[in-house]
Coordinates of C-alpha atoms and ligand atoms in Angstrom, one line a residue:
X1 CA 46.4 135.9 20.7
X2 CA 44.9 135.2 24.0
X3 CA 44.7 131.7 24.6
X4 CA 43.0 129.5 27.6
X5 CA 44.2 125.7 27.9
X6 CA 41.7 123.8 30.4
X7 CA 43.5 121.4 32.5
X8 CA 46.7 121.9 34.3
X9 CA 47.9 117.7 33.7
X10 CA 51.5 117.0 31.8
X11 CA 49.2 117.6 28.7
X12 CA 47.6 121.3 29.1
X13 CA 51.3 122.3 30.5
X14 CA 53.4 120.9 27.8
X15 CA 50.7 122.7 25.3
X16 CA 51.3 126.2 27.4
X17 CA 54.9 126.2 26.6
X18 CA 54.1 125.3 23.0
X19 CA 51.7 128.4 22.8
X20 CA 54.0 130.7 24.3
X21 CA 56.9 129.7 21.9
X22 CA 54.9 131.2 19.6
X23 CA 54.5 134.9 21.5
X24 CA 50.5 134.1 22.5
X25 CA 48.9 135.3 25.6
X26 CA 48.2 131.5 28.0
X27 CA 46.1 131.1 30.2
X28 CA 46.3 127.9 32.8
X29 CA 42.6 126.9 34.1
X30 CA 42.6 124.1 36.4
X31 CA 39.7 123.7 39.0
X32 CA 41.8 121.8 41.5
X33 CA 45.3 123.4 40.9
X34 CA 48.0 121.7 38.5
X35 CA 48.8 118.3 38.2
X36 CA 45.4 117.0 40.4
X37 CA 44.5 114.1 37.5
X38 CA 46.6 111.4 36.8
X39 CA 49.6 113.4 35.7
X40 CA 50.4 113.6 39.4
X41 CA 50.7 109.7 40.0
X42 CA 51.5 107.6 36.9
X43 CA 54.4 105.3 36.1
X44 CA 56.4 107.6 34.6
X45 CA 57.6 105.7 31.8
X46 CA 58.1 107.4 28.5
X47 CA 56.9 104.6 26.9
X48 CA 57.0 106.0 23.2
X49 CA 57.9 102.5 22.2
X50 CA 54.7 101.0 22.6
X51 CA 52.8 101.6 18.8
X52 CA 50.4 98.6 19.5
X53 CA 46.4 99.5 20.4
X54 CA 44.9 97.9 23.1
X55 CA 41.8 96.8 21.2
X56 CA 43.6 94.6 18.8
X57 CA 42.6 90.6 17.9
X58 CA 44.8 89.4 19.9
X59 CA 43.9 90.8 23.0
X60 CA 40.0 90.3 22.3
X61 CA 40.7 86.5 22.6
X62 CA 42.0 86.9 25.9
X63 CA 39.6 89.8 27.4
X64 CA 37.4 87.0 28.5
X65 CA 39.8 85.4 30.6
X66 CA 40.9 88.7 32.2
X67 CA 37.2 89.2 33.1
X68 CA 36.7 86.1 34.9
X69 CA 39.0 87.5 37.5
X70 CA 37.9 90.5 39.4
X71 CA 41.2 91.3 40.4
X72 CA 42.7 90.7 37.6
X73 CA 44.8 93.1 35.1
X74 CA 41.6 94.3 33.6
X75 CA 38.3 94.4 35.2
X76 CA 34.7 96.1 34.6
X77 CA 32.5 97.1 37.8
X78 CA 29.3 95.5 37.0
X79 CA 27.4 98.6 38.0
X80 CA 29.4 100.3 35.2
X81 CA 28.8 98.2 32.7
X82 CA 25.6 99.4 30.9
X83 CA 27.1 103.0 30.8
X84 CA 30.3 101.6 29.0
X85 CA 28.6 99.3 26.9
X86 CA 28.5 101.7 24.1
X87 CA 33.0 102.5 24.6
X88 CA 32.9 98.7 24.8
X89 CA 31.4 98.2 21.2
X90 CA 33.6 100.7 19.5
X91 CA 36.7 98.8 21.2
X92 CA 35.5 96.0 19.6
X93 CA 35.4 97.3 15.9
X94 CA 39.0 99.4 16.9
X95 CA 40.1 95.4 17.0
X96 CA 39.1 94.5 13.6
X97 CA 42.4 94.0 11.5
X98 CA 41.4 96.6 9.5
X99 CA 41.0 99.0 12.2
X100 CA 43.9 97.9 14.2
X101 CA 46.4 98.4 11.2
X102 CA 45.2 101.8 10.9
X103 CA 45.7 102.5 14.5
X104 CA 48.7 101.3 15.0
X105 CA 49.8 103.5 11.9
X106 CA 48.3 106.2 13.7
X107 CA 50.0 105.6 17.0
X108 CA 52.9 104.8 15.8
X109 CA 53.4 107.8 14.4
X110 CA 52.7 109.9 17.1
X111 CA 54.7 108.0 19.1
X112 CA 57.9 108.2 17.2
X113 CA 57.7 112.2 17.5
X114 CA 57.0 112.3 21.7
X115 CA 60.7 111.5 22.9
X116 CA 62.6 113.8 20.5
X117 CA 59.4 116.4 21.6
X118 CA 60.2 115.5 24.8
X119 CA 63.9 116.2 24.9
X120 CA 63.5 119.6 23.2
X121 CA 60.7 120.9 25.4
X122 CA 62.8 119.2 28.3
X123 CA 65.7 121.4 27.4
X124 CA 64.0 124.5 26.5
X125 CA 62.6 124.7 29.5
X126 CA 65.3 123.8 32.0
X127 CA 63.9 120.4 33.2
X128 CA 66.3 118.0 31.6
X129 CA 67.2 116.7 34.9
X130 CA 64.0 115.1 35.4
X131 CA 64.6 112.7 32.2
X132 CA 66.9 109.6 33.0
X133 CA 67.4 107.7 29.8
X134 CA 68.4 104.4 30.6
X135 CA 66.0 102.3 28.7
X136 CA 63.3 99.9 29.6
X137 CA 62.6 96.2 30.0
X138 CA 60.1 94.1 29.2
X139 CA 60.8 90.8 30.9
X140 CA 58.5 87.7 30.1
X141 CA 57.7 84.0 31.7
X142 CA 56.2 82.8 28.7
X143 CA 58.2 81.7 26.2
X144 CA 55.3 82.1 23.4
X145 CA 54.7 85.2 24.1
X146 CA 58.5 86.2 24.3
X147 CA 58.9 84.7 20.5
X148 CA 55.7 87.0 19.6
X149 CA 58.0 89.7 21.2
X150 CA 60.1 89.6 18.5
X151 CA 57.9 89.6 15.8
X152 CA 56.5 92.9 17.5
X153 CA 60.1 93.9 17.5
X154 CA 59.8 93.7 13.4
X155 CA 56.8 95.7 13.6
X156 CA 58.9 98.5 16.0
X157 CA 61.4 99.0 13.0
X158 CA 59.1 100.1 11.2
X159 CA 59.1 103.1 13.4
X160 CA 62.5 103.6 13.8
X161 CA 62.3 101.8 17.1
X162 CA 65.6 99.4 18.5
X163 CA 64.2 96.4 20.4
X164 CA 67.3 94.2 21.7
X165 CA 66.0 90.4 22.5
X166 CA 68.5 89.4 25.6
X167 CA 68.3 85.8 27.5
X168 CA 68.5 84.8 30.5
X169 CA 71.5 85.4 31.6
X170 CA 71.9 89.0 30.3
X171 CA 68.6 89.8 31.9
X172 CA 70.3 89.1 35.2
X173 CA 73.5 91.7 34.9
X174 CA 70.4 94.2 33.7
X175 CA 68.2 94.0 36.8
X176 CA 70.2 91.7 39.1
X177 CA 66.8 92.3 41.5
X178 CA 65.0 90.4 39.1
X179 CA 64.4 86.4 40.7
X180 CA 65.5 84.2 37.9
X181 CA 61.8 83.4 36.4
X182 CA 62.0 85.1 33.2
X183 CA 62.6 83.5 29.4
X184 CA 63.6 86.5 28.7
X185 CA 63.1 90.1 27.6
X186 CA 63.1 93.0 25.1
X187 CA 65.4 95.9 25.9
X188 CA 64.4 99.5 24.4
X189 CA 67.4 100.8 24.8
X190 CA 66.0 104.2 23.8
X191 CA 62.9 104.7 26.2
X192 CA 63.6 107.0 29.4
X193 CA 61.7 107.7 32.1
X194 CA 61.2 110.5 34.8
X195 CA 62.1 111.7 38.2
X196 CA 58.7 111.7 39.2
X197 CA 55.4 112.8 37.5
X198 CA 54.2 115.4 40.3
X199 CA 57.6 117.1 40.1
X200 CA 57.7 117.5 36.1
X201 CA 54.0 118.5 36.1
X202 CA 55.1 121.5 38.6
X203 CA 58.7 121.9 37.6
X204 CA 57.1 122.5 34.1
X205 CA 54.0 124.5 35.2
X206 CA 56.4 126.7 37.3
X207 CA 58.3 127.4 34.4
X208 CA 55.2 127.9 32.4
X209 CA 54.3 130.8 34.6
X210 CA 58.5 132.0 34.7
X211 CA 57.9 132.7 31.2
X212 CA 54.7 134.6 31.1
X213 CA 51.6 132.4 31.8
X214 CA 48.9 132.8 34.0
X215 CA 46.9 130.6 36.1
X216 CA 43.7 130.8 37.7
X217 CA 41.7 128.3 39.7
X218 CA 38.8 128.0 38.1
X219 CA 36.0 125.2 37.1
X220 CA 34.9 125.4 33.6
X221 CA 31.5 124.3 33.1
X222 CA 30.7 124.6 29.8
X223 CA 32.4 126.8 26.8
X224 CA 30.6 129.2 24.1
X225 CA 30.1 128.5 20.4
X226 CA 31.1 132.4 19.6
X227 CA 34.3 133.4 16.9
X228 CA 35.7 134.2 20.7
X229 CA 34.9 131.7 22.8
X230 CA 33.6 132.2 26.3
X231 CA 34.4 130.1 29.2
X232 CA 32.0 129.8 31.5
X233 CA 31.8 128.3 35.2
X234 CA 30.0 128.3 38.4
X235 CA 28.6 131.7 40.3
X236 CA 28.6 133.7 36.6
X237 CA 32.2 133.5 36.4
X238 CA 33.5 133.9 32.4
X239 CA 36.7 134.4 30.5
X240 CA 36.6 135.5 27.0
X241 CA 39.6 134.4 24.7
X242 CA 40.8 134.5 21.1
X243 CA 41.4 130.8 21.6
X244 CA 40.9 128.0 24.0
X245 CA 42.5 124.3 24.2
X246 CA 40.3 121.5 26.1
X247 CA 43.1 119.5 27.4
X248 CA 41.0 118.1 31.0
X249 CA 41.8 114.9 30.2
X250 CA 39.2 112.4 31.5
X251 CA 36.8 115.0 32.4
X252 CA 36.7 116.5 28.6
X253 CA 33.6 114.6 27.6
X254 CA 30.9 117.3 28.6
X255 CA 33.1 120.1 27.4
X256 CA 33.4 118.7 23.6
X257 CA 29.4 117.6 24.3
X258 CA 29.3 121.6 24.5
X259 CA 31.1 122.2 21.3
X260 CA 28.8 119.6 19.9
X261 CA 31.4 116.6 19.7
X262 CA 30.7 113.3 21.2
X263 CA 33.4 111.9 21.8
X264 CA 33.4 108.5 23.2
X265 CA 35.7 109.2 26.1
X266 CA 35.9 107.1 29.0
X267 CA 38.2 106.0 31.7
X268 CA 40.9 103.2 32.8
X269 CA 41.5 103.2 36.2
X270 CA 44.7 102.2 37.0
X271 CA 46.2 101.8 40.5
X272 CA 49.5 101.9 42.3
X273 CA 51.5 101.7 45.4
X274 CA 55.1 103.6 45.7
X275 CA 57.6 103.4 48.2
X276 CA 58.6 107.0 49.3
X277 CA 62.2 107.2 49.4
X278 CA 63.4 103.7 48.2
X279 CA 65.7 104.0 45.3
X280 CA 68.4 101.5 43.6
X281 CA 66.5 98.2 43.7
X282 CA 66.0 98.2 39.8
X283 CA 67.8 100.9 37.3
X284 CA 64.9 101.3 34.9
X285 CA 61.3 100.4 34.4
X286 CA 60.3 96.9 33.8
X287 CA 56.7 96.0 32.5
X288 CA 55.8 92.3 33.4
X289 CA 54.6 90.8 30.0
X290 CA 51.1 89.2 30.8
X291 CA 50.6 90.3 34.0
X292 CA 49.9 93.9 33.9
X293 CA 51.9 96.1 35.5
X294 CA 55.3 97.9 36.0
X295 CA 57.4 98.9 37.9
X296 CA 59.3 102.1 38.0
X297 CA 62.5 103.4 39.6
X298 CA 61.5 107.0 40.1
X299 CA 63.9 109.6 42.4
X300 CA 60.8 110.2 44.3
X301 CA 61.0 106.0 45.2
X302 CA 59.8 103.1 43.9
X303 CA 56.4 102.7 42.1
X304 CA 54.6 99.3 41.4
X305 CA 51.2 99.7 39.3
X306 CA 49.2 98.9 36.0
X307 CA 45.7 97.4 36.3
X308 CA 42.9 98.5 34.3
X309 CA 39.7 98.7 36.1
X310 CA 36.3 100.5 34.0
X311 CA 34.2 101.9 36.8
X312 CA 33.5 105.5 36.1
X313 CA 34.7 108.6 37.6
X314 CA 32.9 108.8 41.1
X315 CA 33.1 105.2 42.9
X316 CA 35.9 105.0 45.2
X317 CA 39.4 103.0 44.3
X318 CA 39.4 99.7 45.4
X319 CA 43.0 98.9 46.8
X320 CA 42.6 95.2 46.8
X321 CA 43.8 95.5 43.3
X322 CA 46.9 97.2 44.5
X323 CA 47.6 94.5 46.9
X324 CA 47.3 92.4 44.2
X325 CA 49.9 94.0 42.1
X326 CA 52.2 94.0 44.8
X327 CA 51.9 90.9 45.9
X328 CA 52.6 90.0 42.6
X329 CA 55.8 92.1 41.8
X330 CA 57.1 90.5 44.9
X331 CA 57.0 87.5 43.4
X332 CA 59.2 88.3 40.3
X333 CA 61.4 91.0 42.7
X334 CA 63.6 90.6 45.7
X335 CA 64.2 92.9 48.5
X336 CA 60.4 94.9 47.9
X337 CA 59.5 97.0 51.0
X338 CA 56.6 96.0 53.1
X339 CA 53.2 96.6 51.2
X340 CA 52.3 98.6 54.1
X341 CA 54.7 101.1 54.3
X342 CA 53.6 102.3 50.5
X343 CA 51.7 105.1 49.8
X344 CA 48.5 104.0 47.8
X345 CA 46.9 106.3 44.6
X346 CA 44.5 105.3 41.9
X347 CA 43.9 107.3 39.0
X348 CA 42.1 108.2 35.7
X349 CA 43.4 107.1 32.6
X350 CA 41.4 109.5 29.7
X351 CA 40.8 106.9 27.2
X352 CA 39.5 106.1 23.5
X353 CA 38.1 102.8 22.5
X354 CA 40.9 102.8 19.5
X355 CA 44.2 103.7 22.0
X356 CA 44.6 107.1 20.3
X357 CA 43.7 110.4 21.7
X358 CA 41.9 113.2 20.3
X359 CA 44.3 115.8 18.9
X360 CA 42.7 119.0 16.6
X361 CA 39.8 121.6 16.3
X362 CA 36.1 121.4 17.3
X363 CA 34.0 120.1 14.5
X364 CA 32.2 123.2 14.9
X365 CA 34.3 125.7 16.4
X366 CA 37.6 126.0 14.7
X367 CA 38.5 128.0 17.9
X368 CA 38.5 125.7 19.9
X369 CA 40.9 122.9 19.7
X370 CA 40.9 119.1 21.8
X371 CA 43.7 117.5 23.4
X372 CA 42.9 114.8 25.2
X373 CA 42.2 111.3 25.6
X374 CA 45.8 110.0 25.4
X375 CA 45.1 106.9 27.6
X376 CA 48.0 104.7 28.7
X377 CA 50.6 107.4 27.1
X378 CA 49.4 111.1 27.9
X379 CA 52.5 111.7 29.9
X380 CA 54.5 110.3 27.3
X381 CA 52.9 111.9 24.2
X382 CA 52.1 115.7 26.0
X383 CA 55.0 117.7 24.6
X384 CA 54.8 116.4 21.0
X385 CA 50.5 117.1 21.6
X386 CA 51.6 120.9 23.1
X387 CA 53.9 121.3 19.4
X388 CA 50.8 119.8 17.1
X389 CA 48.4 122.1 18.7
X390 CA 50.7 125.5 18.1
X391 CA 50.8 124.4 15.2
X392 CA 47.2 124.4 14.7
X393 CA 46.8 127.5 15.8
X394 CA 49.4 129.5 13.4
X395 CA 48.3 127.2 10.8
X396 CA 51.3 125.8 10.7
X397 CA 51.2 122.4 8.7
X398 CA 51.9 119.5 12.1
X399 CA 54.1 117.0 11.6
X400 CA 51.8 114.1 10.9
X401 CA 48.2 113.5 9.7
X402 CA 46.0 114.5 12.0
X403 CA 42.8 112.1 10.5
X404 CA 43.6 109.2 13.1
X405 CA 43.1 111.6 16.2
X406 CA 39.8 113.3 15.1
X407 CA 37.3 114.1 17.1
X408 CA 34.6 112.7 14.8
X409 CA 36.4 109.7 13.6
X410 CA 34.2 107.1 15.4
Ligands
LIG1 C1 48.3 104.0 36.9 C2 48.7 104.9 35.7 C3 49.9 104.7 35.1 C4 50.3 105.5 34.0 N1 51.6 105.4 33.5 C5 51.9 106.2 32.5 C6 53.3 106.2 32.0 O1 54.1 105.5 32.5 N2 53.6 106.9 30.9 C7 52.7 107.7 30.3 O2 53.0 108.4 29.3 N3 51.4 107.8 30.8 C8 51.0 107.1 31.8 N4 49.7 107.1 32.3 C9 48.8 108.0 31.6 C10 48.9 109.5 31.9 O3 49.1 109.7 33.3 C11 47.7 110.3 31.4 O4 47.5 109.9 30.1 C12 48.1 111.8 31.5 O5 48.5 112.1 32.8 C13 46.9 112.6 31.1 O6 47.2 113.9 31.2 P1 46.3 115.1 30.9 O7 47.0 116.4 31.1 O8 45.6 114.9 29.6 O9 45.1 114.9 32.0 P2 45.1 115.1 33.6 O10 46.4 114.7 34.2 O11 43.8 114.4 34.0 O12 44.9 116.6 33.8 C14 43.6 117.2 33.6 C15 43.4 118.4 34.5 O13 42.2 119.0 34.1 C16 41.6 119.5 35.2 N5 40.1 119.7 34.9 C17 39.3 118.7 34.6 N6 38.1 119.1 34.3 C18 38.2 120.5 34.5 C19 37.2 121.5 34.3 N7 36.0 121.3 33.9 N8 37.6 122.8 34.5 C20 38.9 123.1 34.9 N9 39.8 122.1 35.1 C21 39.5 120.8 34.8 C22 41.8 118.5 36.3 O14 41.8 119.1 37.6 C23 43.3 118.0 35.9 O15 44.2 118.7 36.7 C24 49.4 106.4 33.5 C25 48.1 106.6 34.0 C26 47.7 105.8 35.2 C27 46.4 106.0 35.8

């Protein structure tokens, strides 16, 4: 079958792969090139461990303190707020208990499939290299919230996932950069991350394209209701397909509104600063409980980022948020470069009110499938998305219940 996946992020090239595995015809459409959303810039932490929802009770109690800080780790833009009022009410019901449990049941099992996804397309593909599994830290200054930890920890196993609790003392032979402010912290020995995010994209789009795909640089505006779909952009340009995936991450809205969909898709900007070049200061990522952002040893140098910042797609980043994050990290780390030799990038996080993506077919085309919306995790969750979707398509059975990731479930 001929087969057109919109988007060229980690998500639309991880579901190429899957596609051809199965003998199809793919199709790459990107309107920038690949890799131009936020697959190019984000932490690069395979962070399958995480199974908890944003929007839970817990973190409702504590949105209003966030919000009284406009730099702090989550911020709206007041001119955005009326258009996200509507996300922001279905966040709030994603927190109920009820809800929550069922996301996290969701998430969790999605979660549990996207490293051993990972390692298989990684493999397959000849991009192992890029994968360094040395685990992940999550260090805290709160000793409350490091006791939660391991009640979270509880909640983990249930996935299969190994949390270690270490002191102290142990934290300090881990990340020996680390100033000696933490209570502790919760090791996933398990979790990996990458060489860089912009190198996988292309490493894996290259390979894409090695093994038979095509690309084209192309906008698509808006896509047909037909048994073949038609994809349709600017100056009566038009590809006519057996099959197409809508995997544009934060920019899928208007092309599920076109399949008659609405999805409440929005985004979470998040920001960063990374230090071309400057390796060895820490050995693996380390996310800073309660303070909202990581940091990440990738090959490509250092990256320090996190924030989550509703403002829409079109107003410009605001870097005093990165500052902010640095000037924090270099609090809890010794030996950080100058801010100002860092290279600065914000970007789009595609995200649902309930944490999950949206993963199946149109609710009126069953031609046309959606992959998208993966939020905090798309790097993380894009190969086992790429496998769920083949398996859509050769009506295969996937390997989980699909009902948490519909695109009607709100
Ligand atoms: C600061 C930050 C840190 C992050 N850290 C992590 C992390 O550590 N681990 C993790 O797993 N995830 C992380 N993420 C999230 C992750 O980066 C995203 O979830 C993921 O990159 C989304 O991939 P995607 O392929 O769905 O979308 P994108 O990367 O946005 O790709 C979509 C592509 O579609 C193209 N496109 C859009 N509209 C159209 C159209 N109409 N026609 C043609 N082409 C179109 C765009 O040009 C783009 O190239 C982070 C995100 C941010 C912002």
């Amino acid at each position: 079958m001929k087969i057109a996946v919109v988007g060229a992020g980690i998500v639309g090239v991880a579901i190429a792969h899957a596609l051809l595995d199965d003998g199809h015809e793919v199709l790459i459409l990107d309107r920038e090139g690949p890799a131009f959303g936020p697959s190019r810039g984000n932490a690069g932490w395979m962070a399958h461990t995480d199974i908890l929802p944003i929007a839970s009770p817990k973190n409702l109690r504590n949105v209003p303190k966030f919000l009284l800080d406009p730099l702090g780790p989550l911020a709206i833009r007041p001119a955005y707020f009326p258009k996200l009022l509507p996300w922001l009410i279905r966040f709030l019901f994603a927190a109920r208990p009820d809800a929550f449990e069922r996301s996290v049941q969701g998430l969790g099992a999605l979660q549990q499939r996207a490293l051993p996804a990972w390692l298989k397309l990684a493999e397959a593909t000849g991009v192992s290299n890029h994968i360094h599994r040395k685990g992940g830290l999550y260090v805290f200054t709160d000793r409350g919230a490091f006791t939660e930890a391991g009640e979270i920890a509880k909640r983990q196993a249930e996935f299969a996932i190994t949390v270690d609790m270490i002191g102290r003392e142990e934290l300090r032979q881990f990340e020996p950069a680390l100033k000696d402010r933490f209570v502790g912290a919760a090791f996933h020995p398990d979790t990996a991350h990458i060489s860089d995010p912009l190198q996988l994209t292309l490493a894996l789009f290259e390979a894409a394209l090695a093994r038979g795909a095509t690309f084209e640089k192309a906008e698509v505006s808006t896509i047909s209701m037909g048994e073949r779909p038609a994809l349709i952009g600017p100056n009566g340009w038009q590809r006519v397909v057996d099959r197409a995936v809508i995997a544009a991450g934060a920019w899928s809205k208007p092309l599920a509104a076109a399949m008659g969909d609405k999805v409440p898709l929005d985004t979470e900007r998040g920001y960063n600063v990374s230090f071309p070049g400057r390796t060895g200061l820490t050995m693996r990522p380390i996310g800073f409980e309660g303070h909202g952002f990581v940091v990440t040893p990738l090959e490509s140098g250092l990256r320090i980022g996190g924030a989550v910042e509703f403002g829409g797609l079109e107003a410009p980043p605001n870097h005093a948020r990165t500052r902010v994050l640095y000037d924090k990290a270099s609090g809890f780390i010794d030996g950080l470069p100058q801010f100002e030799s860092g290279t600065l990038w914000m970007g789009f996080r595609p995200s649902l009110p309930d944490s999950l993506p949206v993963i199946g077919p149109s609710s009126r085309n069953r031609n046309v499938y959606y992959a998208f919306g993966h939020g905090h995790y798309g790097m993380t969750q894009s190969a086992v998305t790429g496998a769920i979707i083949a398996d859509l398509v050769a009506g295969r059975a996937p390997p989980l219940a699909l009902d948490p990731f519909s695109p009607t479930r709100f």
